[in-house]
Amino acid sequence: MPERCVRCELEKLQSLMTPAYIAEVVAGLPEEKGVTADKSEYERRMNVCGTCEAFSGGMLCTYSGSYPAYRAHVLASLCPYPGSDKWKNTDF
């Protein structure tokens, strides 16, 4: 059996991660009052991300290396913007 190339496997997985796929996964996540963001809070957070220079490719935060769509779903999550949580700033 040929040895698997870890880099090739990661590249294959990465190619599956698209903004549409992430939105589909987030839409299927369970909601729990007080734990997860309601629709308006989730959209507000994602709008803030959409104005940030660290929002790459419409799906990745270059400050945290994570997918903001997942982070925005959880109320306890913070925006990783250096020196300031942009989600707490209501001027956006």
mmCIF file of C-alpha atoms in Angstrom:
data_model
loop_
_atom_site.group_PDB
_atom_site.id
_atom_site.type_symbol
_atom_site.label_atom_id
_atom_site.label_comp_id
_atom_site.label_asym_id
_atom_site.label_seq_id
_atom_site.Cartn_x
_atom_site.Cartn_y
_atom_site.Cartn_z
ATOM 1 C CA MET A 1 0.000 0.000 0.000
ATOM 2 C CA PRO A 2 1.471 3.377 -0.979
ATOM 3 C CA GLU A 3 2.328 5.814 1.789
ATOM 4 C CA ARG A 4 -0.059 8.774 2.109
ATOM 5 C CA CYS A 5 1.299 12.239 1.577
ATOM 6 C CA VAL A 6 0.121 14.411 4.455
ATOM 7 C CA ARG A 7 0.596 17.578 2.434
ATOM 8 C CA CYS A 8 -1.507 16.184 -0.430
ATOM 9 C CA GLU A 9 -4.252 15.134 1.977
ATOM 10 C CA LEU A 10 -4.316 18.596 3.572
ATOM 11 C CA GLU A 11 -4.451 20.290 0.174
ATOM 12 C CA LYS A 12 -7.367 18.069 -0.818
ATOM 13 C CA LEU A 13 -9.243 18.954 2.376
ATOM 14 C CA GLN A 14 -8.450 22.639 1.932
ATOM 15 C CA SER A 15 -9.939 22.607 -1.557
ATOM 16 C CA LEU A 16 -13.265 21.492 -0.059
ATOM 17 C CA MET A 17 -13.419 24.523 2.246
ATOM 18 C CA THR A 18 -15.355 27.173 0.357
ATOM 19 C CA PRO A 19 -17.496 30.020 1.709
ATOM 20 C CA ALA A 20 -20.596 28.122 0.546
ATOM 21 C CA TYR A 21 -19.527 24.920 2.311
ATOM 22 C CA ILE A 22 -18.767 26.775 5.540
ATOM 23 C CA ALA A 23 -22.138 28.568 5.398
ATOM 24 C CA GLU A 24 -23.857 25.210 4.918
ATOM 25 C CA VAL A 25 -22.081 23.677 7.908
ATOM 26 C CA VAL A 26 -22.796 26.684 10.140
ATOM 27 C CA ALA A 27 -26.479 26.629 9.130
ATOM 28 C CA GLY A 28 -26.638 23.055 10.414
ATOM 29 C CA LEU A 29 -25.023 23.777 13.786
ATOM 30 C CA PRO A 30 -27.321 23.473 16.804
ATOM 31 C CA GLU A 31 -28.600 26.627 18.448
ATOM 32 C CA GLU A 32 -28.854 27.064 22.197
ATOM 33 C CA LYS A 33 -30.185 30.221 23.820
ATOM 34 C CA GLY A 34 -27.452 31.991 25.746
ATOM 35 C CA VAL A 35 -24.728 29.850 24.171
ATOM 36 C CA THR A 36 -25.005 30.509 20.464
ATOM 37 C CA ALA A 37 -25.615 33.758 18.632
ATOM 38 C CA ASP A 38 -29.078 34.361 17.254
ATOM 39 C CA LYS A 39 -29.361 35.149 13.551
ATOM 40 C CA SER A 40 -29.099 38.937 13.925
ATOM 41 C CA GLU A 41 -26.036 38.761 16.207
ATOM 42 C CA TYR A 42 -24.371 36.226 13.935
ATOM 43 C CA GLU A 43 -24.975 38.442 10.893
ATOM 44 C CA ARG A 44 -23.708 41.518 12.769
ATOM 45 C CA ARG A 45 -20.498 39.719 13.687
ATOM 46 C CA MET A 46 -19.983 38.481 10.134
ATOM 47 C CA ASN A 47 -20.600 41.997 8.781
ATOM 48 C CA VAL A 48 -17.860 43.262 11.097
ATOM 49 C CA CYS A 49 -15.542 40.558 9.779
ATOM 50 C CA GLY A 50 -16.423 41.520 6.222
ATOM 51 C CA THR A 51 -14.969 44.997 6.809
ATOM 52 C CA CYS A 52 -11.740 43.716 8.386
ATOM 53 C CA GLU A 53 -8.454 43.581 6.503
ATOM 54 C CA ALA A 54 -7.767 40.195 8.098
ATOM 55 C CA PHE A 55 -10.829 38.547 6.507
ATOM 56 C CA SER A 56 -9.270 36.523 3.718
ATOM 57 C CA GLY A 57 -11.038 34.851 0.851
ATOM 58 C CA GLY A 58 -14.427 35.511 2.380
ATOM 59 C CA MET A 59 -13.906 32.775 4.930
ATOM 60 C CA LEU A 60 -10.671 32.922 6.949
ATOM 61 C CA CYS A 61 -9.344 35.234 9.670
ATOM 62 C CA THR A 62 -5.627 35.737 9.197
ATOM 63 C CA TYR A 63 -5.212 36.882 12.817
ATOM 64 C CA SER A 64 -6.482 33.639 14.319
ATOM 65 C CA GLY A 65 -6.193 31.246 11.385
ATOM 66 C CA SER A 66 -9.778 30.215 12.039
ATOM 67 C CA TYR A 67 -13.076 30.453 10.195
ATOM 68 C CA PRO A 68 -15.023 33.433 11.600
ATOM 69 C CA ALA A 69 -18.315 31.826 10.608
ATOM 70 C CA TYR A 70 -17.755 29.179 13.285
ATOM 71 C CA ARG A 71 -16.457 31.642 15.878
ATOM 72 C CA ALA A 72 -19.340 34.062 15.260
ATOM 73 C CA HIS A 73 -21.820 31.280 16.004
ATOM 74 C CA VAL A 74 -20.634 30.933 19.628
ATOM 75 C CA LEU A 75 -21.479 33.865 21.905
ATOM 76 C CA ALA A 76 -18.425 33.342 24.123
ATOM 77 C CA SER A 77 -16.061 33.676 21.145
ATOM 78 C CA LEU A 78 -14.098 36.875 20.780
ATOM 79 C CA CYS A 79 -12.825 38.657 17.723
ATOM 80 C CA PRO A 80 -9.043 38.070 17.624
ATOM 81 C CA TYR A 81 -8.250 41.532 16.237
ATOM 82 C CA PRO A 82 -5.017 42.654 17.974
ATOM 83 C CA GLY A 83 -5.701 45.007 20.847
ATOM 84 C CA SER A 84 -9.459 45.208 20.357
ATOM 85 C CA ASP A 85 -12.392 42.830 20.047
ATOM 86 C CA LYS A 86 -14.175 44.323 17.024
ATOM 87 C CA TRP A 87 -17.339 42.369 17.840
ATOM 88 C CA LYS A 88 -17.710 44.320 21.087
ATOM 89 C CA ASN A 89 -17.400 47.643 19.277
ATOM 90 C CA THR A 90 -20.910 48.591 18.187
ATOM 91 C CA ASP A 91 -19.795 51.381 15.808
ATOM 92 C CA PHE A 92 -19.825 49.023 12.825
#
